[in-house]
Amino acid sequence: MDLFSPANKPEIRIQELTGERIKFILTNTDLSMANALRRIMMSEVATIAIDMVQFDLNTSVLADEFIAHRLGLIPLDSTEADKIKYPRDCNCSGACKECSVELNLHVKCTEEDTTKDVTSKDLVSHDPRFTPITEGPKDAGILIAKLRKGQEIKVKCIAKKGVAKEHAKWSPCAAVAFEYDPFNKLRHTHYWIEEDEKKEWPPSKNANDDFPPLDDEIFDFTARPNRFYFEIETIGSMKPEDIVMNAFKKLLEKISSIQMGLHSNDVPINGREPTRDVF
Amino acid sequence: MNAPDRFDVFYLPPGSQKMKITPDTKVQNAATFEIFREDHTMGNVIRYKLLQEPQVIFAGYKVPHPLEHNVIIRVQTTNDTKPEAMVAKALNDLITEVGYLRTKFMEDLGRARALVIPREQKSMVEQEPQMVQPTREPVNTSVGGTGGVGVDMDF
């Protein structure tokens, strides 16, 4: 197939871009391509998250592992995540500056009759590039625990780079909305109805950007989806457009790693030499 | 105990094979390609590219077991070519298409960014998100997005 014949040039059109979300339409490509992009954005874009927590002191009412879990879910600024190594690729034995970031948390409640909130703002990062995210000075931070008088938490956290395939805390996306064919012209879905399909299943917002079917339109069974509506919401660790950019990069990396695997396949299998003259 | 590493899902140890090609013993010009540590993401997209080639008679993929992180692609081609060549071409075409999409996205990002308030400014004054008007067909309706979404972490 000629990829660049004018009729089937893939297109991307950004419709909305804010600090926390991006909306775009992907056209003239296949469902599998759109789905690959969606899957990679959700689970294979690398970010930084707290992965190990050492408790020096915890006299709060919450269990250590409970607090450790909450710490892991706090979004850390990951715009420079590519500058840090994966822990398994690093030569160090445990955690070093090249593959981890240390954050400290030490809070003690001294107030008499109120509880003290321990928030993500109390986390002190050793690396200014990787800090818990805040929404400006007015942001109260993410609540980790509440302490009564005399209670104290002192922990050392090690944040590492990872992907959401390993643990969802590394996902940069809060939500990825993905839709195609809002009018169900392809009949990929079957609506359960009481009386009237049009009344009971109002079209989605994306229908405004799609082509409504004619009243007497005949079902085209050869039609394939080619307009995909995306909306990506970030958890704050990364700009939404960076998530998409990193997803493209990751997709290219994955394809090239398979390419390399194909080209380095010299081992004869089943006694037959794979034909290689074609390359 | 004997649990595999968490990163075993996607990480192939250095030096190990990424792909195993098994030619079919009975059918001519057919082979299965087992790709290690890949899933539906790549399987489906490679299959799509293979099916666009007129020389490909059959292309399909499967993830045989949810706990084994491998994908199997089966390809049969006409006599003019070999499955390996078709997979190589499919991968090349994929790189072209993804690379093209990426440049398209970057181009459009420049246009979209010009219409956006910087992040810091936005968080201080709670402003409505700026709409980038879709200039393409069919209907020019911008869908209103909500403002900031706060995460309620109360317990």
Short mmCIF file of C-alpha atoms in Angstrom, two decimals:
data_model
loop_
_atom_site.label_atom_id
_atom_site.label_comp_id
_atom_site.label_asym_id
_atom_site.label_seq_id
_atom_site.Cartn_x
_atom_site.Cartn_y
_atom_site.Cartn_z
CA MET A 1 0.00 0.00 0.00
CA ASP A 2 1.21 3.47 -0.72
CA LEU A 3 1.14 5.14 2.65
CA PHE A 4 1.37 8.64 1.30
CA SER A 5 -1.23 8.61 -1.41
CA PRO A 6 -3.26 11.73 -0.65
CA ALA A 7 -6.43 9.86 0.20
CA ASN A 8 -5.02 7.98 3.15
CA LYS A 9 -2.59 10.35 4.74
CA PRO A 10 -2.87 9.99 8.48
CA GLU A 11 -3.79 13.22 10.26
CA ILE A 12 -3.80 14.49 13.81
CA ARG A 13 -5.83 17.51 14.82
CA ILE A 14 -5.57 18.90 18.33
CA GLN A 15 -8.89 20.29 19.45
CA GLU A 16 -8.22 21.32 22.97
CA LEU A 17 -5.09 21.76 25.02
CA THR A 18 -4.93 22.84 28.62
CA GLY A 19 -2.55 22.23 31.50
CA GLU A 20 -4.20 18.98 32.36
CA ARG A 21 -5.84 17.65 29.23
CA ILE A 22 -5.46 17.28 25.50
CA LYS A 23 -8.15 16.40 23.02
CA PHE A 24 -7.33 15.34 19.50
CA ILE A 25 -8.73 13.54 16.50
CA LEU A 26 -6.65 10.95 14.71
CA THR A 27 -7.82 10.25 11.17
CA ASN A 28 -7.02 8.02 8.21
CA THR A 29 -5.31 5.33 10.15
CA ASP A 30 -6.29 1.94 11.46
CA LEU A 31 -8.01 1.02 14.68
CA SER A 32 -4.95 -1.01 15.67
CA MET A 33 -2.71 2.04 15.37
CA ALA A 34 -5.05 4.20 17.45
CA ASN A 35 -5.33 1.44 20.00
CA ALA A 36 -1.56 0.99 20.18
CA LEU A 37 -1.23 4.68 20.90
CA ARG A 38 -3.88 4.48 23.61
CA ARG A 39 -2.35 1.42 25.23
CA ILE A 40 1.13 2.94 25.27
CA MET A 41 -0.05 6.24 26.73
CA MET A 42 -1.81 4.40 29.53
CA SER A 43 0.81 1.86 30.41
CA GLU A 44 4.20 2.43 28.86
CA VAL A 45 5.10 6.07 29.27
CA ALA A 46 7.81 6.24 31.92
CA THR A 47 7.39 8.43 34.99
CA ILE A 48 8.94 8.73 38.44
CA ALA A 49 7.18 7.43 41.55
CA ILE A 50 8.13 6.50 45.08
CA ASP A 51 8.99 2.82 45.06
CA MET A 52 10.68 2.12 48.39
CA VAL A 53 9.92 3.59 51.78
CA GLN A 54 12.04 3.19 54.87
CA PHE A 55 10.19 3.92 58.09
CA ASP A 56 12.35 5.42 60.81
CA LEU A 57 9.39 6.35 62.94
CA ASN A 58 5.67 5.93 62.58
CA THR A 59 3.51 6.57 65.61
CA SER A 60 0.47 7.53 63.57
CA VAL A 61 -2.67 5.39 63.58
CA LEU A 62 -1.95 4.19 60.05
CA ALA A 63 0.05 1.08 59.28
CA ASP A 64 3.45 1.44 57.61
CA GLU A 65 2.42 -0.33 54.41
CA PHE A 66 -0.72 1.79 54.20
CA ILE A 67 1.35 4.99 54.26
CA ALA A 68 3.93 3.49 51.89
CA HIS A 69 1.18 2.75 49.39
CA ARG A 70 -0.20 6.28 49.64
CA LEU A 71 3.29 7.70 49.13
CA GLY A 72 3.73 5.60 46.02
CA LEU A 73 0.63 7.08 44.44
CA ILE A 74 1.74 10.71 44.84
CA PRO A 75 2.55 12.17 41.43
CA LEU A 76 6.10 13.47 41.15
CA ASP A 77 7.14 15.87 38.42
CA SER A 78 8.35 13.54 35.66
CA THR A 79 9.05 16.00 32.85
CA GLU A 80 12.71 15.01 33.04
CA ALA A 81 12.13 11.33 33.61
CA ASP A 82 14.20 10.48 30.54
CA LYS A 83 17.28 11.89 32.28
CA ILE A 84 17.17 9.14 34.86
CA LYS A 85 18.00 5.44 34.39
CA TYR A 86 15.76 2.48 35.02
CA PRO A 87 16.94 0.80 38.25
CA ARG A 88 17.57 -2.48 36.42
CA ASP A 89 19.79 -0.74 33.84
CA CYS A 90 21.96 0.90 36.48
CA ASN A 91 25.28 -0.53 37.58
CA CYS A 92 24.72 0.30 41.24
CA SER A 93 23.60 -2.35 43.67
CA GLY A 94 20.69 -0.57 45.34
CA ALA A 95 19.82 3.00 44.55
CA CYS A 96 22.11 5.75 43.34
CA LYS A 97 21.71 9.29 42.03
CA GLU A 98 21.53 8.07 38.44
CA CYS A 99 18.61 5.75 38.96
CA SER A 100 16.72 7.12 41.95
CA VAL A 101 15.62 10.20 43.84
CA GLU A 102 15.51 10.39 47.60
CA LEU A 103 12.64 12.17 49.32
CA ASN A 104 12.32 12.69 53.03
CA LEU A 105 9.27 13.18 55.15
CA HIS A 106 9.44 14.17 58.78
CA VAL A 107 6.35 15.56 60.46
CA LYS A 108 5.41 15.72 64.12
CA CYS A 109 2.15 17.03 65.50
CA THR A 110 2.58 19.47 68.35
CA GLU A 111 -0.82 21.12 68.13
CA GLU A 112 -3.01 20.72 71.16
CA ASP A 113 -6.54 20.16 69.94
CA THR A 114 -6.39 19.79 66.17
CA THR A 115 -4.98 17.08 63.97
CA LYS A 116 -2.06 17.86 61.74
CA ASP A 117 -2.28 17.01 58.08
CA VAL A 118 0.73 15.34 56.52
CA THR A 119 0.65 16.24 52.84
CA SER A 120 2.76 15.85 49.75
CA LYS A 121 4.08 19.36 50.48
CA ASP A 122 5.97 17.95 53.47
CA LEU A 123 8.00 15.69 51.19
CA VAL A 124 11.48 17.11 50.73
CA SER A 125 13.13 15.99 47.52
CA HIS A 126 16.90 15.75 47.16
CA ASP A 127 16.61 16.51 43.47
CA PRO A 128 14.81 19.72 42.47
CA ARG A 129 13.84 18.17 39.11
CA PHE A 130 11.70 15.52 40.74
CA THR A 131 9.39 17.01 43.32
CA PRO A 132 5.78 16.31 44.27
CA ILE A 133 3.59 18.35 41.97
CA THR A 134 1.60 21.32 43.22
CA GLU A 135 -1.01 23.50 41.63
CA GLY A 136 0.48 26.82 42.63
CA PRO A 137 1.08 28.29 46.09
CA LYS A 138 -2.55 27.96 47.18
CA ASP A 139 -2.56 24.20 46.71
CA ALA A 140 -2.77 22.39 50.04
CA GLY A 141 -1.03 19.30 48.69
CA ILE A 142 -2.15 15.70 48.69
CA LEU A 143 -3.12 14.37 52.08
CA ILE A 144 -1.02 11.42 53.22
CA ALA A 145 -2.04 11.04 56.87
CA LYS A 146 -3.46 12.94 59.83
CA LEU A 147 -1.57 13.11 63.12
CA ARG A 148 -2.74 13.79 66.67
CA LYS A 149 -0.61 15.46 69.29
CA GLY A 150 2.63 13.62 69.88
CA GLN A 151 2.33 11.43 66.80
CA GLU A 152 5.20 11.52 64.37
CA ILE A 153 6.14 10.17 60.97
CA LYS A 154 9.72 10.03 59.78
CA VAL A 155 10.38 8.20 56.53
CA LYS A 156 12.92 8.03 53.76
CA CYS A 157 11.47 7.42 50.30
CA ILE A 158 13.31 6.21 47.22
CA ALA A 159 11.59 7.21 43.98
CA LYS A 160 12.40 5.30 40.82
CA LYS A 161 11.57 5.39 37.18
CA GLY A 162 9.06 2.88 35.90
CA VAL A 163 6.12 2.21 33.64
CA ALA A 164 2.50 1.50 34.50
CA LYS A 165 2.75 -2.03 33.17
CA GLU A 166 4.65 -2.76 36.35
CA HIS A 167 2.47 -0.74 38.71
CA ALA A 168 -0.33 1.74 37.98
CA LYS A 169 1.36 4.40 40.13
CA TRP A 170 3.71 5.02 37.20
CA SER A 171 0.88 5.92 34.84
CA PRO A 172 0.97 9.56 33.74
CA CYS A 173 -2.70 9.47 32.71
CA ALA A 174 -5.71 9.90 34.92
CA ALA A 175 -8.08 9.09 32.11
CA VAL A 176 -7.74 8.30 28.45
CA ALA A 177 -11.00 8.68 26.58
CA PHE A 178 -11.05 6.90 23.26
CA GLU A 179 -13.96 6.73 20.87
CA TYR A 180 -14.68 6.05 17.24
CA ASP A 181 -17.85 5.95 15.19
CA PRO A 182 -20.10 7.87 17.62
CA PHE A 183 -23.15 7.15 15.46
CA ASN A 184 -22.48 3.41 15.47
CA LYS A 185 -22.57 3.31 11.68
CA LEU A 186 -20.20 0.34 11.72
CA ARG A 187 -22.44 -1.53 14.16
CA HIS A 188 -19.52 -2.47 16.35
CA THR A 189 -21.84 -2.11 19.29
CA HIS A 190 -25.37 -3.26 19.89
CA TYR A 191 -27.58 -0.92 21.88
CA TRP A 192 -29.95 -2.39 24.38
CA ILE A 193 -33.18 -0.44 23.97
CA GLU A 194 -36.63 -0.19 25.49
CA GLU A 195 -38.46 1.62 22.72
CA ASP A 196 -36.49 4.18 20.79
CA GLU A 197 -32.76 3.93 20.17
CA LYS A 198 -32.34 7.63 19.30
CA LYS A 199 -34.04 8.74 22.49
CA GLU A 200 -32.36 6.32 24.83
CA TRP A 201 -28.85 6.58 23.41
CA PRO A 202 -28.10 10.24 22.77
CA PRO A 203 -24.94 10.78 20.69
CA SER A 204 -21.71 11.55 22.52
CA LYS A 205 -19.95 14.92 22.38
CA ASN A 206 -17.70 13.59 19.66
CA ALA A 207 -20.72 13.23 17.39
CA ASN A 208 -20.43 16.98 16.72
CA ASP A 209 -17.20 16.29 14.86
CA ASP A 210 -18.38 13.23 13.00
CA PHE A 211 -20.54 12.70 9.95
CA PRO A 212 -24.12 11.85 10.90
CA PRO A 213 -25.69 9.01 8.93
CA LEU A 214 -28.45 9.69 6.46
CA ASP A 215 -31.86 8.45 7.46
CA ASP A 216 -31.95 5.91 4.66
CA GLU A 217 -28.26 5.04 4.73
CA ILE A 218 -27.50 1.46 3.77
CA PHE A 219 -25.18 -0.46 6.06
CA ASP A 220 -21.71 -0.55 4.56
CA PHE A 221 -20.15 -3.77 5.77
CA THR A 222 -16.79 -2.98 4.19
CA ALA A 223 -16.40 0.28 6.09
CA ARG A 224 -13.58 0.47 8.62
CA PRO A 225 -13.18 2.92 11.47
CA ASN A 226 -10.85 5.75 10.49
CA ARG A 227 -11.66 8.64 12.84
CA PHE A 228 -10.56 8.30 16.42
CA TYR A 229 -11.34 10.72 19.23
CA PHE A 230 -8.86 10.92 22.05
CA GLU A 231 -8.95 12.86 25.27
CA ILE A 232 -6.04 12.44 27.65
CA GLU A 233 -6.06 13.79 31.15
CA THR A 234 -2.79 13.86 33.03
CA ILE A 235 -2.37 13.28 36.76
CA GLY A 236 0.00 16.24 36.76
CA SER A 237 3.35 14.48 36.58
CA MET A 238 3.69 15.33 32.91
CA LYS A 239 2.14 17.75 30.45
CA PRO A 240 -0.59 16.07 28.42
CA GLU A 241 1.13 16.82 25.12
CA ASP A 242 4.32 15.27 26.49
CA ILE A 243 2.44 12.07 27.22
CA VAL A 244 1.46 11.84 23.56
CA MET A 245 4.95 12.73 22.39
CA ASN A 246 6.53 10.16 24.69
CA ALA A 247 4.01 7.58 23.54
CA PHE A 248 5.02 8.11 19.91
CA LYS A 249 8.66 7.83 20.91
CA LYS A 250 8.01 4.66 22.85
CA LEU A 251 6.04 3.16 19.96
CA LEU A 252 8.94 3.85 17.60
CA GLU A 253 11.35 2.28 20.09
CA LYS A 254 9.20 -0.82 20.34
CA ILE A 255 9.01 -1.22 16.57
CA SER A 256 12.77 -0.82 16.21
CA SER A 257 13.46 -3.36 18.93
CA ILE A 258 11.35 -5.88 17.03
CA GLN A 259 13.13 -4.90 13.83
CA MET A 260 16.44 -5.60 15.50
CA GLY A 261 15.10 -8.90 16.76
CA LEU A 262 14.09 -9.85 13.23
CA HIS A 263 17.40 -8.91 11.70
CA SER A 264 19.49 -10.65 14.33
CA ASN A 265 17.56 -13.86 13.85
CA ASP A 266 20.34 -15.99 12.43
CA VAL A 267 19.83 -19.07 14.50
CA PRO A 268 18.67 -21.97 12.35
CA ILE A 269 15.40 -23.33 13.64
CA ASN A 270 14.07 -26.80 12.89
CA GLY A 271 17.23 -27.53 10.91
CA ARG A 272 16.23 -25.00 8.26
CA GLU A 273 18.08 -21.80 7.72
CA PRO A 274 15.64 -18.91 7.59
CA THR A 275 15.89 -17.19 4.25
CA ARG A 276 17.81 -14.00 4.72
CA ASP A 277 18.83 -12.91 1.23
CA VAL A 278 15.82 -10.65 1.06
CA PHE A 279 17.19 -8.09 3.48
CA MET B 1 9.29 -16.88 46.71
CA ASN B 2 9.17 -18.04 43.13
CA ALA B 3 7.26 -15.01 41.88
CA PRO B 4 8.74 -13.53 38.72
CA ASP B 5 10.08 -9.97 38.81
CA ARG B 6 7.45 -7.32 38.32
CA PHE B 7 9.26 -6.03 35.28
CA ASP B 8 9.26 -9.48 33.71
CA VAL B 9 6.06 -8.40 31.95
CA PHE B 10 7.88 -6.13 29.52
CA TYR B 11 11.62 -6.43 30.14
CA LEU B 12 13.76 -8.76 28.11
CA PRO B 13 17.16 -9.43 29.72
CA PRO B 14 20.03 -8.13 27.63
CA GLY B 15 21.47 -10.70 25.27
CA SER B 16 18.32 -12.74 24.92
CA GLN B 17 16.43 -13.22 21.69
CA LYS B 18 13.61 -10.81 20.91
CA MET B 19 12.08 -12.92 18.19
CA LYS B 20 11.94 -16.56 17.22
CA ILE B 21 11.06 -17.44 13.65
CA THR B 22 9.65 -20.88 12.97
CA PRO B 23 9.09 -21.72 9.30
CA ASP B 24 6.03 -23.85 8.70
CA THR B 25 6.96 -27.43 7.93
CA LYS B 26 3.97 -28.14 5.73
CA VAL B 27 2.96 -24.87 4.10
CA GLN B 28 5.26 -23.06 1.73
CA ASN B 29 6.08 -19.43 2.43
CA ALA B 30 4.56 -19.52 5.87
CA ALA B 31 6.13 -18.89 9.25
CA THR B 32 5.28 -18.01 12.80
CA PHE B 33 7.10 -15.16 14.51
CA GLU B 34 7.16 -15.34 18.26
CA ILE B 35 7.99 -11.94 19.72
CA PHE B 36 9.02 -12.00 23.34
CA ARG B 37 7.84 -9.43 25.87
CA GLU B 38 5.32 -7.81 23.54
CA ASP B 39 1.53 -7.83 23.61
CA HIS B 40 -1.57 -6.76 21.68
CA THR B 41 -0.07 -3.31 21.22
CA MET B 42 2.50 -4.53 18.73
CA GLY B 43 0.79 -7.74 17.63
CA ASN B 44 -2.29 -6.00 16.33
CA VAL B 45 -0.44 -3.17 14.67
CA ILE B 46 1.98 -5.49 12.84
CA ARG B 47 -0.89 -7.65 11.68
CA TYR B 48 -2.63 -4.56 10.30
CA LYS B 49 0.41 -3.57 8.28
CA LEU B 50 0.93 -7.11 7.00
CA LEU B 51 -2.65 -7.32 5.80
CA GLN B 52 -2.16 -4.23 3.67
CA GLU B 53 0.36 -6.07 1.54
CA PRO B 54 -1.10 -7.80 -1.52
CA GLN B 55 1.58 -10.53 -1.27
CA VAL B 56 0.37 -11.55 2.16
CA ILE B 57 -2.15 -14.38 2.00
CA PHE B 58 -2.60 -14.75 5.72
CA ALA B 59 -1.59 -12.73 8.75
CA GLY B 60 -2.87 -13.20 12.25
CA TYR B 61 -1.66 -12.76 15.79
CA LYS B 62 -2.43 -14.17 19.19
CA VAL B 63 -1.32 -13.83 22.76
CA PRO B 64 -1.44 -17.51 23.70
CA HIS B 65 -1.50 -17.13 27.47
CA PRO B 66 -2.12 -14.10 29.71
CA LEU B 67 0.74 -15.01 32.02
CA GLU B 68 3.27 -15.50 29.25
CA HIS B 69 4.22 -12.15 27.83
CA ASN B 70 4.78 -13.14 24.26
CA VAL B 71 2.87 -12.64 21.05
CA ILE B 72 2.75 -14.97 18.06
CA ILE B 73 2.27 -13.67 14.54
CA ARG B 74 1.62 -16.09 11.73
CA VAL B 75 2.24 -15.03 8.15
CA GLN B 76 1.77 -16.75 4.84
CA THR B 77 2.84 -15.07 1.64
CA THR B 78 2.67 -15.70 -2.08
CA ASN B 79 5.59 -17.32 -3.87
CA ASP B 80 7.08 -13.96 -4.88
CA THR B 81 8.35 -13.25 -1.41
CA LYS B 82 9.09 -14.64 2.04
CA PRO B 83 7.27 -14.04 5.33
CA GLU B 84 10.44 -12.56 6.84
CA ALA B 85 10.61 -10.00 4.07
CA MET B 86 6.98 -9.06 4.52
CA VAL B 87 7.36 -8.62 8.29
CA ALA B 88 10.46 -6.52 7.68
CA LYS B 89 8.50 -4.37 5.26
CA ALA B 90 5.58 -4.09 7.66
CA LEU B 91 7.91 -2.90 10.42
CA ASN B 92 9.50 -0.39 8.07
CA ASP B 93 6.11 0.94 7.03
CA LEU B 94 5.10 1.19 10.66
CA ILE B 95 8.13 3.30 11.46
CA THR B 96 7.24 5.56 8.55
CA GLU B 97 3.63 5.90 9.61
CA VAL B 98 4.33 6.48 13.31
CA GLY B 99 7.14 8.89 12.45
CA TYR B 100 4.83 10.75 10.11
CA LEU B 101 2.10 10.93 12.73
CA ARG B 102 4.58 12.19 15.27
CA THR B 103 5.71 15.06 13.03
CA LYS B 104 2.06 15.85 12.27
CA PHE B 105 1.36 15.97 15.99
CA MET B 106 4.34 18.23 16.63
CA GLU B 107 3.25 20.58 13.84
CA ASP B 108 -0.26 20.83 15.23
CA LEU B 109 1.08 21.25 18.74
CA GLY B 110 2.73 24.52 17.73
CA ARG B 111 -0.63 25.82 16.55
CA ALA B 112 -2.47 24.57 19.64
CA ARG B 113 0.10 25.85 22.12
CA ALA B 114 -0.23 29.40 20.82
CA LEU B 115 -3.83 29.37 22.03
CA VAL B 116 -3.18 28.06 25.51
CA ILE B 117 -2.57 29.90 28.74
CA PRO B 118 0.65 28.81 30.43
CA ARG B 119 0.20 26.24 33.13
CA GLU B 120 1.32 28.38 36.08
CA GLN B 121 -0.94 31.26 35.19
CA LYS B 122 -3.90 28.98 34.86
CA SER B 123 -3.63 27.47 38.29
CA MET B 124 -3.65 30.86 39.97
CA VAL B 125 -6.60 32.33 38.17
CA GLU B 126 -9.15 29.64 37.63
CA GLN B 127 -9.82 30.32 33.99
CA GLU B 128 -11.88 28.40 31.52
CA PRO B 129 -9.78 26.31 29.16
CA GLN B 130 -9.14 27.96 25.83
CA MET B 131 -10.74 26.23 22.95
CA VAL B 132 -8.90 25.54 19.77
CA GLN B 133 -11.58 25.88 17.17
CA PRO B 134 -11.71 22.87 14.89
CA THR B 135 -11.34 24.30 11.42
CA ARG B 136 -12.01 21.02 9.71
CA GLU B 137 -15.32 19.70 8.58
CA PRO B 138 -18.01 18.86 9.53
CA VAL B 139 -19.50 20.95 12.36
CA ASN B 140 -17.66 23.73 14.15
CA THR B 141 -18.82 23.09 17.65
CA SER B 142 -16.36 23.22 20.44
CA VAL B 143 -17.14 21.00 23.33
CA GLY B 144 -16.76 22.67 26.69
CA GLY B 145 -14.17 21.12 28.93
CA THR B 146 -14.37 21.33 32.68
CA GLY B 147 -11.84 23.23 34.71
CA GLY B 148 -9.34 21.68 37.08
CA VAL B 149 -10.16 18.34 38.51
CA GLY B 150 -9.15 18.01 42.13
CA VAL B 151 -8.32 14.66 43.63
CA ASP B 152 -10.19 14.06 46.83
CA MET B 153 -7.86 12.10 49.03
CA ASP B 154 -9.92 12.28 52.19
CA PHE B 155 -10.29 9.12 54.20
#
